[in-house]
mmCIF file of N, CA and C in Angstrom:
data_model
loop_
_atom_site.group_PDB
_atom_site.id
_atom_site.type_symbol
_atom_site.label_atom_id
_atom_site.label_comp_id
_atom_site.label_asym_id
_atom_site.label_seq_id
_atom_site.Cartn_x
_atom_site.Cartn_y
_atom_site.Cartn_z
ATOM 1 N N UNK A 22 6.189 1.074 14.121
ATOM 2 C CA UNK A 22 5.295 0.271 13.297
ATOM 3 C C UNK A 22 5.423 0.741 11.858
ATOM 4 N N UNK A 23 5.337 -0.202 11.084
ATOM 5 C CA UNK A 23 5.428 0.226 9.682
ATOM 6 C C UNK A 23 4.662 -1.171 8.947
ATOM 7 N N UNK A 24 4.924 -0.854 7.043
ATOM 8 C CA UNK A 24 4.380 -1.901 6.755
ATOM 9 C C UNK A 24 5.353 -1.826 4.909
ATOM 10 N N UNK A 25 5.600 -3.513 4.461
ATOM 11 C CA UNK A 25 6.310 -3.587 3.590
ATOM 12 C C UNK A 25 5.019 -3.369 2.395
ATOM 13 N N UNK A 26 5.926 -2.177 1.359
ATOM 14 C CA UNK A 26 4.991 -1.399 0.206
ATOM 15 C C UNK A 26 5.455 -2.204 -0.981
ATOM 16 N N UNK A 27 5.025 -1.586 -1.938
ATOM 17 C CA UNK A 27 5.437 -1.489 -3.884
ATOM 18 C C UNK A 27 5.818 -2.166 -3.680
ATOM 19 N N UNK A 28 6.061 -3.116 -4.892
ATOM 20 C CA UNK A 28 5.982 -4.288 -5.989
ATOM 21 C C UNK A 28 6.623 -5.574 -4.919
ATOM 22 N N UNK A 29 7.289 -5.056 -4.041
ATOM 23 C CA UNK A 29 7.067 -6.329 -2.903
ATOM 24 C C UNK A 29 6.167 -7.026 -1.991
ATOM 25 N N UNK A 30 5.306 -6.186 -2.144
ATOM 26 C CA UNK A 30 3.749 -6.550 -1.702
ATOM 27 C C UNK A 30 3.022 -6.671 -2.256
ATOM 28 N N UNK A 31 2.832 -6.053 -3.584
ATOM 29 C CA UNK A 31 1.981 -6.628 -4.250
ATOM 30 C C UNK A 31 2.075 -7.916 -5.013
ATOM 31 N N UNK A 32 3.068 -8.110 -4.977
ATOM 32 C CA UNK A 32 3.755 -9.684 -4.998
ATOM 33 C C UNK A 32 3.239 -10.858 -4.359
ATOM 34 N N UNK A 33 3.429 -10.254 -2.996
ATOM 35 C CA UNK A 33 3.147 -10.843 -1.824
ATOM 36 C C UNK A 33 1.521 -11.382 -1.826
ATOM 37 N N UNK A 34 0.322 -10.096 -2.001
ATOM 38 C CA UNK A 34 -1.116 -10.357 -2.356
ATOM 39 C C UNK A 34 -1.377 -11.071 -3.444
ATOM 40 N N UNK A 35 -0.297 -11.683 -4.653
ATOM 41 C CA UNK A 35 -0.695 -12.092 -5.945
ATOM 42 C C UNK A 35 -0.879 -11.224 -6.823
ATOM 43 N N UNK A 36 -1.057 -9.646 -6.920
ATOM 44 C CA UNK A 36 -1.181 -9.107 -7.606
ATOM 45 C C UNK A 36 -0.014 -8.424 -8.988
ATOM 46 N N UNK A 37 1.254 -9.253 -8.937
ATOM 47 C CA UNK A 37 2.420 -9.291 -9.953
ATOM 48 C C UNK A 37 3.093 -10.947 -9.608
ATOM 49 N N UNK A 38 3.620 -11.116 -10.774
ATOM 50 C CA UNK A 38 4.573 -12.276 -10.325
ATOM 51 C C UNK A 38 5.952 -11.413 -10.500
ATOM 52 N N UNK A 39 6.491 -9.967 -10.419
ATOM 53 C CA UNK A 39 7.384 -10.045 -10.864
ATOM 54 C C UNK A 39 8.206 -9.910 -9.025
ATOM 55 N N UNK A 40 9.476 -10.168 -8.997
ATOM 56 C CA UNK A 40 10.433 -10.044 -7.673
ATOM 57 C C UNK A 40 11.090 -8.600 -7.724
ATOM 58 N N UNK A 41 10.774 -7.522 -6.313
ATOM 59 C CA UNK A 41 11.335 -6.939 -6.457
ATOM 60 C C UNK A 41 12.908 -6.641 -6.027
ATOM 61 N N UNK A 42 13.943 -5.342 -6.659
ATOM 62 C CA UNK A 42 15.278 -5.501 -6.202
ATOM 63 C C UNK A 42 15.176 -4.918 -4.937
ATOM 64 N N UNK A 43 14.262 -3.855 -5.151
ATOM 65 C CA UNK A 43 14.408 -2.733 -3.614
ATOM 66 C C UNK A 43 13.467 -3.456 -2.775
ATOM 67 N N UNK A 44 13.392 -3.324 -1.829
ATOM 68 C CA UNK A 44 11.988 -3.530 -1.017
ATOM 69 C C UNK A 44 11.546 -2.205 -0.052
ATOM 70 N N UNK A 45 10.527 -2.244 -0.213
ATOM 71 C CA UNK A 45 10.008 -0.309 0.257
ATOM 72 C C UNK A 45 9.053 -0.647 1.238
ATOM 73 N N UNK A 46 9.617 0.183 2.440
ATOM 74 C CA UNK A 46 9.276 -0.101 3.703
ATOM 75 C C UNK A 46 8.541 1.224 3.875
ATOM 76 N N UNK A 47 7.042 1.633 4.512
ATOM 77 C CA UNK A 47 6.537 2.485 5.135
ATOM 78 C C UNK A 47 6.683 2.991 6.722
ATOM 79 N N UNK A 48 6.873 3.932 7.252
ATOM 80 C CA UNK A 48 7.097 3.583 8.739
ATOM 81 C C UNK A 48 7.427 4.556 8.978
ATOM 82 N N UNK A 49 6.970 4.781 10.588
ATOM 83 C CA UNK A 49 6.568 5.943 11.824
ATOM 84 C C UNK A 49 7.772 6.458 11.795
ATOM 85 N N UNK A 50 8.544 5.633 11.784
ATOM 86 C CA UNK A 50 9.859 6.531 12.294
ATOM 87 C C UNK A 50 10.642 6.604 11.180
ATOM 88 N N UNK A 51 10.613 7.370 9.611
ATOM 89 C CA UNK A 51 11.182 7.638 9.210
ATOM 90 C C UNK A 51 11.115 9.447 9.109
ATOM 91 N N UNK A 52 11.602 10.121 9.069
ATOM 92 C CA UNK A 52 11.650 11.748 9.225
ATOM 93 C C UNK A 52 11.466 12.422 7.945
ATOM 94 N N UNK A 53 12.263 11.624 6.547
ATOM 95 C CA UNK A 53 12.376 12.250 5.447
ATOM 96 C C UNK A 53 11.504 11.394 4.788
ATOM 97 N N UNK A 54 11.403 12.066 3.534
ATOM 98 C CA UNK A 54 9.731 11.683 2.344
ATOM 99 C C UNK A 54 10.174 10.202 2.240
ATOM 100 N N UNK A 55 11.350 10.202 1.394
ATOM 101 C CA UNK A 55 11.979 9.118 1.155
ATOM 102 C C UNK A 55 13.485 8.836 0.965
ATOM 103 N N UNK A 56 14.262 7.960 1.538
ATOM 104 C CA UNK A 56 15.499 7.189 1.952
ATOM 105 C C UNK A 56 15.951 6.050 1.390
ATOM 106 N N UNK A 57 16.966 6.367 0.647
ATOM 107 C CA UNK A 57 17.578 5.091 0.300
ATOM 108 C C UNK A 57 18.321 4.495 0.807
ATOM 109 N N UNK A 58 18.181 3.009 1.521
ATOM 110 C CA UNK A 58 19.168 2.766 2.889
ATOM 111 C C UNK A 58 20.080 1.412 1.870
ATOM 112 N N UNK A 59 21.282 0.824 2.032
ATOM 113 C CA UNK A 59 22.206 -0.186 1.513
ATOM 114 C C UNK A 59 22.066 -1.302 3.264
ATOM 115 N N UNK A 60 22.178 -2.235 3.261
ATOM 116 C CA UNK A 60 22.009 -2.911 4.377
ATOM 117 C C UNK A 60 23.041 -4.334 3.296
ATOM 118 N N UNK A 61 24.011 -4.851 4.322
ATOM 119 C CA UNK A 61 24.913 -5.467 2.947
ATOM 120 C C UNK A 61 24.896 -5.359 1.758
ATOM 121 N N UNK A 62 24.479 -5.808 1.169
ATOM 122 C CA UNK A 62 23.722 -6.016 -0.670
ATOM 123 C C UNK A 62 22.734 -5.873 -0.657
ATOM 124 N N UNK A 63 22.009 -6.050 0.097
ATOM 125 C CA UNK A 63 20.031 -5.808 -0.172
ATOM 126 C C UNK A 63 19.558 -3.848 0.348
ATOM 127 N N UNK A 64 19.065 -3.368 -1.268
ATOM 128 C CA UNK A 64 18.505 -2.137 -1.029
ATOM 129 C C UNK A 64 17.268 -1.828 -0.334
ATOM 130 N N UNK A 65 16.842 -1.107 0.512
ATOM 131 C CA UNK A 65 15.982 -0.523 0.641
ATOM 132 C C UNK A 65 15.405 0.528 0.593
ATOM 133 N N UNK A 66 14.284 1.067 0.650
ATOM 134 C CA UNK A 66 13.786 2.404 0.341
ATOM 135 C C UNK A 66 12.842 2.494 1.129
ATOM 136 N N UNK A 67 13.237 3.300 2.489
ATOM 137 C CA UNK A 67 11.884 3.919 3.877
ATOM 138 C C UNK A 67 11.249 4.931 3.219
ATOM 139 N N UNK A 68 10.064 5.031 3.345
ATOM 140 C CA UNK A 68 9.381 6.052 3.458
ATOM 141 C C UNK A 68 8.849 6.667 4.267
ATOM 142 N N UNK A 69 8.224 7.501 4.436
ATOM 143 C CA UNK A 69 7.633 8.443 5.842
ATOM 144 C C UNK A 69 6.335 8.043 5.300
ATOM 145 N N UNK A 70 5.838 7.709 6.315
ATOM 146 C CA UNK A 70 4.309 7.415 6.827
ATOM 147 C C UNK A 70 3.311 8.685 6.216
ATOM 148 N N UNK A 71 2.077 8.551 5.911
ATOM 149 C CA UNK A 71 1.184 9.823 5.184
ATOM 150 C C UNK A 71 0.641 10.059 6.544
ATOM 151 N N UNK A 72 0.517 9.483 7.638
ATOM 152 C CA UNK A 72 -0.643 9.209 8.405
ATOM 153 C C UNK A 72 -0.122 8.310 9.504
ATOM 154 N N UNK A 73 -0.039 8.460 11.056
ATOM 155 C CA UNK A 73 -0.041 7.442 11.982
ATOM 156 C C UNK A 73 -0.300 6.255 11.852
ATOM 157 N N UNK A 74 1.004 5.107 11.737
ATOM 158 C CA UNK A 74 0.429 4.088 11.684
ATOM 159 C C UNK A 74 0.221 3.172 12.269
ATOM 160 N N UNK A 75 -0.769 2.158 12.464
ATOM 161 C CA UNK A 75 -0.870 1.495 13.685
ATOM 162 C C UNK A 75 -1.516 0.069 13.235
ATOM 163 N N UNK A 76 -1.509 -0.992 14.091
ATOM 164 C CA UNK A 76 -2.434 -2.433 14.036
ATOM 165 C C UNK A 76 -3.397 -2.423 12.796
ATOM 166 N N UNK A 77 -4.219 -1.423 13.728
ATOM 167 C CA UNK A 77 -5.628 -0.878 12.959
ATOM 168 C C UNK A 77 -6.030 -0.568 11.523
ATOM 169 N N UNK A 78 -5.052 0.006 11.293
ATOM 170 C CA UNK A 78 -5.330 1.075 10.224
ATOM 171 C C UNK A 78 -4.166 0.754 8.937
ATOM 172 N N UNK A 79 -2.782 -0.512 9.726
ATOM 173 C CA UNK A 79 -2.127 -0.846 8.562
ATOM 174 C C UNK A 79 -2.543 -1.667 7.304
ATOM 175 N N UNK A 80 -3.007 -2.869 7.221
ATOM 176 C CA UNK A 80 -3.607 -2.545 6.066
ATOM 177 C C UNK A 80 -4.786 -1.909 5.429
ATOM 178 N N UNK A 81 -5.305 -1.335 5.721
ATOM 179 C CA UNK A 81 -5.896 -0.220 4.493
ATOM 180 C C UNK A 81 -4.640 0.764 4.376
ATOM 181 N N UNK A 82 -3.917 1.066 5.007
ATOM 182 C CA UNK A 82 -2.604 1.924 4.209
ATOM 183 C C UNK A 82 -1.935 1.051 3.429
ATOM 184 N N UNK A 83 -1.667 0.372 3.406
ATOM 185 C CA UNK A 83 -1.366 -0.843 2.420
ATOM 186 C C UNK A 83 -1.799 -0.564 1.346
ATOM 187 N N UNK A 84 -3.235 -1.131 1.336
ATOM 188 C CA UNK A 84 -4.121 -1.075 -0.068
ATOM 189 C C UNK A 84 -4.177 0.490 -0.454
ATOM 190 N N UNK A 85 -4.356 1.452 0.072
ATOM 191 C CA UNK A 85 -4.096 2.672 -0.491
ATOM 192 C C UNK A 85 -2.816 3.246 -1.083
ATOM 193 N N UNK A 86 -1.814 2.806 -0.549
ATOM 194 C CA UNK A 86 -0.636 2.417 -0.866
ATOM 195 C C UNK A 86 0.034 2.059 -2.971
ATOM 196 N N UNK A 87 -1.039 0.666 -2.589
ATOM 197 C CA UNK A 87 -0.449 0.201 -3.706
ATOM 198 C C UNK A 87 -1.316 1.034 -4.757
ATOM 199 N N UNK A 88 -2.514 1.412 -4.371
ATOM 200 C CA UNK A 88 -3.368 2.162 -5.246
ATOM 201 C C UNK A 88 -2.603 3.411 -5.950
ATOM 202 N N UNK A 89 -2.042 3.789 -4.990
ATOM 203 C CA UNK A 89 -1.006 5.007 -5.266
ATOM 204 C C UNK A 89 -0.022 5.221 -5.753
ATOM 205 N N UNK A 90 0.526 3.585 -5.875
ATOM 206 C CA UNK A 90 1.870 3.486 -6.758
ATOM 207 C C UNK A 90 1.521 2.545 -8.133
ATOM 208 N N UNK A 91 0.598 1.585 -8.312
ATOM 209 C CA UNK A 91 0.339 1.109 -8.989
ATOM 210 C C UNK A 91 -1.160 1.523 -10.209
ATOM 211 N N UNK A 92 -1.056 1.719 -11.696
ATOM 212 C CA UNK A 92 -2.057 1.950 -12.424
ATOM 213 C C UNK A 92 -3.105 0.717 -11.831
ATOM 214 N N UNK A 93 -3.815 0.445 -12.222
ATOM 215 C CA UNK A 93 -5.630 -0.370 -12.068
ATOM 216 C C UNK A 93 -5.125 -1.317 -13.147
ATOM 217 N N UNK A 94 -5.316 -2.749 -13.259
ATOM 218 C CA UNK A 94 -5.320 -4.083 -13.954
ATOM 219 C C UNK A 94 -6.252 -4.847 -13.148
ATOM 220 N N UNK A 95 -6.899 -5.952 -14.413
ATOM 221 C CA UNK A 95 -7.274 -6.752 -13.363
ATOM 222 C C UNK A 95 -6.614 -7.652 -12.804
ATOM 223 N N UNK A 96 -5.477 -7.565 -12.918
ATOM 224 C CA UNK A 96 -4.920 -8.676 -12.273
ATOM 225 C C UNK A 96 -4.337 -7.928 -10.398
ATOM 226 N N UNK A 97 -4.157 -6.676 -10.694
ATOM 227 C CA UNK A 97 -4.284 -5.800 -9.340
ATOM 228 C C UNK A 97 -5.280 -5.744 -8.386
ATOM 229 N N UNK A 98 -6.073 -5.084 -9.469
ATOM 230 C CA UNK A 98 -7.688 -4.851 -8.906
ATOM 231 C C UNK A 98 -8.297 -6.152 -7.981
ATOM 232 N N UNK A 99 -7.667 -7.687 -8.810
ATOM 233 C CA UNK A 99 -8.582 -8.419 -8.121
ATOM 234 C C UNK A 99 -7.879 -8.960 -6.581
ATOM 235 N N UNK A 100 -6.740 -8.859 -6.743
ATOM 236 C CA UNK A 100 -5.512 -8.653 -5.624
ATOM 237 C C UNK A 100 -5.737 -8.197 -4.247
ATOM 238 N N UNK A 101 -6.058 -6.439 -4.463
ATOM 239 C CA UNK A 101 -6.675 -5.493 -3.525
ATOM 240 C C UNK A 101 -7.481 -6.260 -3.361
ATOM 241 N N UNK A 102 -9.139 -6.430 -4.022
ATOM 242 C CA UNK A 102 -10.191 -6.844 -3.777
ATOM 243 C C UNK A 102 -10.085 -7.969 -2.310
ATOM 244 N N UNK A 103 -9.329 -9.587 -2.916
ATOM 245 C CA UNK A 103 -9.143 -10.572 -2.198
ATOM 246 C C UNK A 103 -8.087 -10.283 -1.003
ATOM 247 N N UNK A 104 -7.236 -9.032 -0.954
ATOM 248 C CA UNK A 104 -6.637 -8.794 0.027
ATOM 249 C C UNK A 104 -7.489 -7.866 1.090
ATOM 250 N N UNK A 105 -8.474 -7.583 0.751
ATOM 251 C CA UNK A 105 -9.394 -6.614 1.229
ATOM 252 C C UNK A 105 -10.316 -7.185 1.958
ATOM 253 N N UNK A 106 -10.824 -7.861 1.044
ATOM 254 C CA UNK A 106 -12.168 -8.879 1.904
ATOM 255 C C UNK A 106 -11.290 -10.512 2.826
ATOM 256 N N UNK A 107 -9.790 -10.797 2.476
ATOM 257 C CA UNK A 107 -9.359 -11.455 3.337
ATOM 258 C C UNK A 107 -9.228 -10.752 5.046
ATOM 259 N N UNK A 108 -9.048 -9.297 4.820
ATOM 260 C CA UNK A 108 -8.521 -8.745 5.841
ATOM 261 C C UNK A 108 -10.207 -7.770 6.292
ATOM 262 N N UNK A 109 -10.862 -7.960 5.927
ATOM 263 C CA UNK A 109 -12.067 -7.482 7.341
ATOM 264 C C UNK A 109 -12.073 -6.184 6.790
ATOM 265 N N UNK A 110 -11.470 -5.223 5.756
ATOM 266 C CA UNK A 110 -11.324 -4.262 5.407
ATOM 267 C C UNK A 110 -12.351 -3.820 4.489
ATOM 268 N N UNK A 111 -13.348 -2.467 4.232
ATOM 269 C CA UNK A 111 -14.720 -2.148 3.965
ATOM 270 C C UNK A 111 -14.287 -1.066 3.940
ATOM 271 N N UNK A 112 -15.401 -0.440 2.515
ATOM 272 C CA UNK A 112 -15.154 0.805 2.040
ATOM 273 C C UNK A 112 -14.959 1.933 2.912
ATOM 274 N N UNK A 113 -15.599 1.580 4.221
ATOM 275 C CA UNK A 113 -15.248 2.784 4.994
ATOM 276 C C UNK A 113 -14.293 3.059 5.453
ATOM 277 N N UNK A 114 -13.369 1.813 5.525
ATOM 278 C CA UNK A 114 -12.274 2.134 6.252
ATOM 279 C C UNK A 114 -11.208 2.873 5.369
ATOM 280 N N UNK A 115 -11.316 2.550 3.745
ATOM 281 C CA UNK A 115 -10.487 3.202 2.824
ATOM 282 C C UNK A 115 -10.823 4.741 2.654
ATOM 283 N N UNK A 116 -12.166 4.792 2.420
ATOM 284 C CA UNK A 116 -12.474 6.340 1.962
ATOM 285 C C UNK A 116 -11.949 7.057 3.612
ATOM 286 N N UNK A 117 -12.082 7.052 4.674
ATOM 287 C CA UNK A 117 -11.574 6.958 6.172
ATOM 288 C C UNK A 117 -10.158 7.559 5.872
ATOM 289 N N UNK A 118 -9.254 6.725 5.209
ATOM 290 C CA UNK A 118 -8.033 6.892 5.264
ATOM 291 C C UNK A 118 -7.621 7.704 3.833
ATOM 292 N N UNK A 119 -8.445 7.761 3.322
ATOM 293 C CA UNK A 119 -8.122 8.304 1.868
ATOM 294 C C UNK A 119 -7.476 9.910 1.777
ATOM 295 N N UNK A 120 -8.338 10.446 2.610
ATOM 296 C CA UNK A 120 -8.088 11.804 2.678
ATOM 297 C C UNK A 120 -6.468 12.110 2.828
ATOM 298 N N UNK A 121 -5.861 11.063 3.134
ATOM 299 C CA UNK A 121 -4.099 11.660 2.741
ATOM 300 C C UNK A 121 -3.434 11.082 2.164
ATOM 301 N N UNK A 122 -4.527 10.621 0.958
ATOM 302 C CA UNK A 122 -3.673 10.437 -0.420
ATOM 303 C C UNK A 122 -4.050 11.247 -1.409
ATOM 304 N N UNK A 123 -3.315 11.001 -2.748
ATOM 305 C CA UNK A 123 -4.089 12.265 -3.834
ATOM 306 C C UNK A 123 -5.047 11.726 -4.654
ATOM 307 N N UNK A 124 -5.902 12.310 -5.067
ATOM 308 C CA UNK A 124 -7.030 12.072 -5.800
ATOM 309 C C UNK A 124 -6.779 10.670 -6.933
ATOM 310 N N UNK A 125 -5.905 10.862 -7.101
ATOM 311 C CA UNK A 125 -5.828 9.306 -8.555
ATOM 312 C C UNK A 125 -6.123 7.833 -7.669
ATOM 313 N N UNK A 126 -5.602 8.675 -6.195
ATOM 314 C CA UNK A 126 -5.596 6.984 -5.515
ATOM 315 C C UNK A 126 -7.200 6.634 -5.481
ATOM 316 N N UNK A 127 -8.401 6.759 -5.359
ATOM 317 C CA UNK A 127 -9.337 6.716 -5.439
ATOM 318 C C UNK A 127 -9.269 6.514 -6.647
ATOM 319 N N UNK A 128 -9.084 7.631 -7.441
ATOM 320 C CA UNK A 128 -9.805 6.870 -8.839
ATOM 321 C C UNK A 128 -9.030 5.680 -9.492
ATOM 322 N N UNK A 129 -7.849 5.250 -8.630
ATOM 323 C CA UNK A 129 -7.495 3.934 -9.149
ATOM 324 C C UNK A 129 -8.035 2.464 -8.115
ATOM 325 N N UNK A 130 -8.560 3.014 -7.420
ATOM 326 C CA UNK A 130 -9.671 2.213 -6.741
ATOM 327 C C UNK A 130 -10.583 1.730 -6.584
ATOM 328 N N UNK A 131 -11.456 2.779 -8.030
ATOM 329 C CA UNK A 131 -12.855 2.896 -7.890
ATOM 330 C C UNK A 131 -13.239 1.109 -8.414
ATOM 331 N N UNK A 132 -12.756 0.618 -8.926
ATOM 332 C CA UNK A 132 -13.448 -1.048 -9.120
ATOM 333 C C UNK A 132 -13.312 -1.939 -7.639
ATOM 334 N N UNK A 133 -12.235 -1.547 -7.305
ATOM 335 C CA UNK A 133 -11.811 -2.376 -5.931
ATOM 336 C C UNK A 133 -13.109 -1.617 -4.754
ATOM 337 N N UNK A 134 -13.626 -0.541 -5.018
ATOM 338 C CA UNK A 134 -14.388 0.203 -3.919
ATOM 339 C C UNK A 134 -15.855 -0.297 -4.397
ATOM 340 N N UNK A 135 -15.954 -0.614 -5.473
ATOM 341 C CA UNK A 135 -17.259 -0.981 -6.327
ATOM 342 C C UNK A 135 -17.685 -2.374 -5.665
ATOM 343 N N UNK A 136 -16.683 -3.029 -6.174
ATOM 344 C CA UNK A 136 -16.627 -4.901 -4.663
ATOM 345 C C UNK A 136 -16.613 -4.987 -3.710
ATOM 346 N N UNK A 137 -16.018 -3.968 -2.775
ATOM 347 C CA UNK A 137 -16.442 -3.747 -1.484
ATOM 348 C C UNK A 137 -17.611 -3.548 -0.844
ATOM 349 N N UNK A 138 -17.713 -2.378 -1.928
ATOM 350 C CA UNK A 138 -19.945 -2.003 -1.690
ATOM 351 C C UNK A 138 -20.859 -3.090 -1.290
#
């Protein structure tokens, strides 16, 4: 199980119009931090999972995710938000999962955690 990250997903939620070249995949079964894989012409970049991932719990790794790679805009912020409350997802489940990210990811959250409230 895994889940597609950075600027290709946040794409995906509305939160950039821009297209990305790489597309960055999260997932259980990668071993190393991060991997740069060639698959014909199209790049990718696996990452290793922070945390077991599963049904449950993939998107809020998602949204913590992009929190973690992306600064706070509103054009982000409101992204998370509507990807958040589309998906049944509540502050508890982020602060829940937070603990294995680093501190900025929260504080680049704190408006998206403020709408949740």
């Amino acid at each position: 199980i895994g889940f597609y990250s950075g600027l290709g997903l946040l794409n995906a939620i509305g939160g950039t119009r821009q297209m990305p070249n790489v597309i960055e995949i999260v997932t259980n079964k990668e071993s190393s931090r991060v991997r740069k894989v060639l698959i014909g012409t199209q790049k990718f970049i696996l990452r290793k999972a922070r945390c077991e991932i599963n049904n449950k719990n993939k998107i809020t790794l998602q949204i913590l995710e992009l929190a973690t790679e992306f600064e706070p805009s509103d054009e982000v912020n409101i992204a998370l938000i509507n990807y958040a409350k589309t998906n049944g997802i509540d502050i508890k489940k982020l602060l829940k999962y937070s603990k294995y990210y680093p501190a900025k990811t929260l504080k680049n959250l704190s408006e998206v955690l403020y709408e949740l409230a």
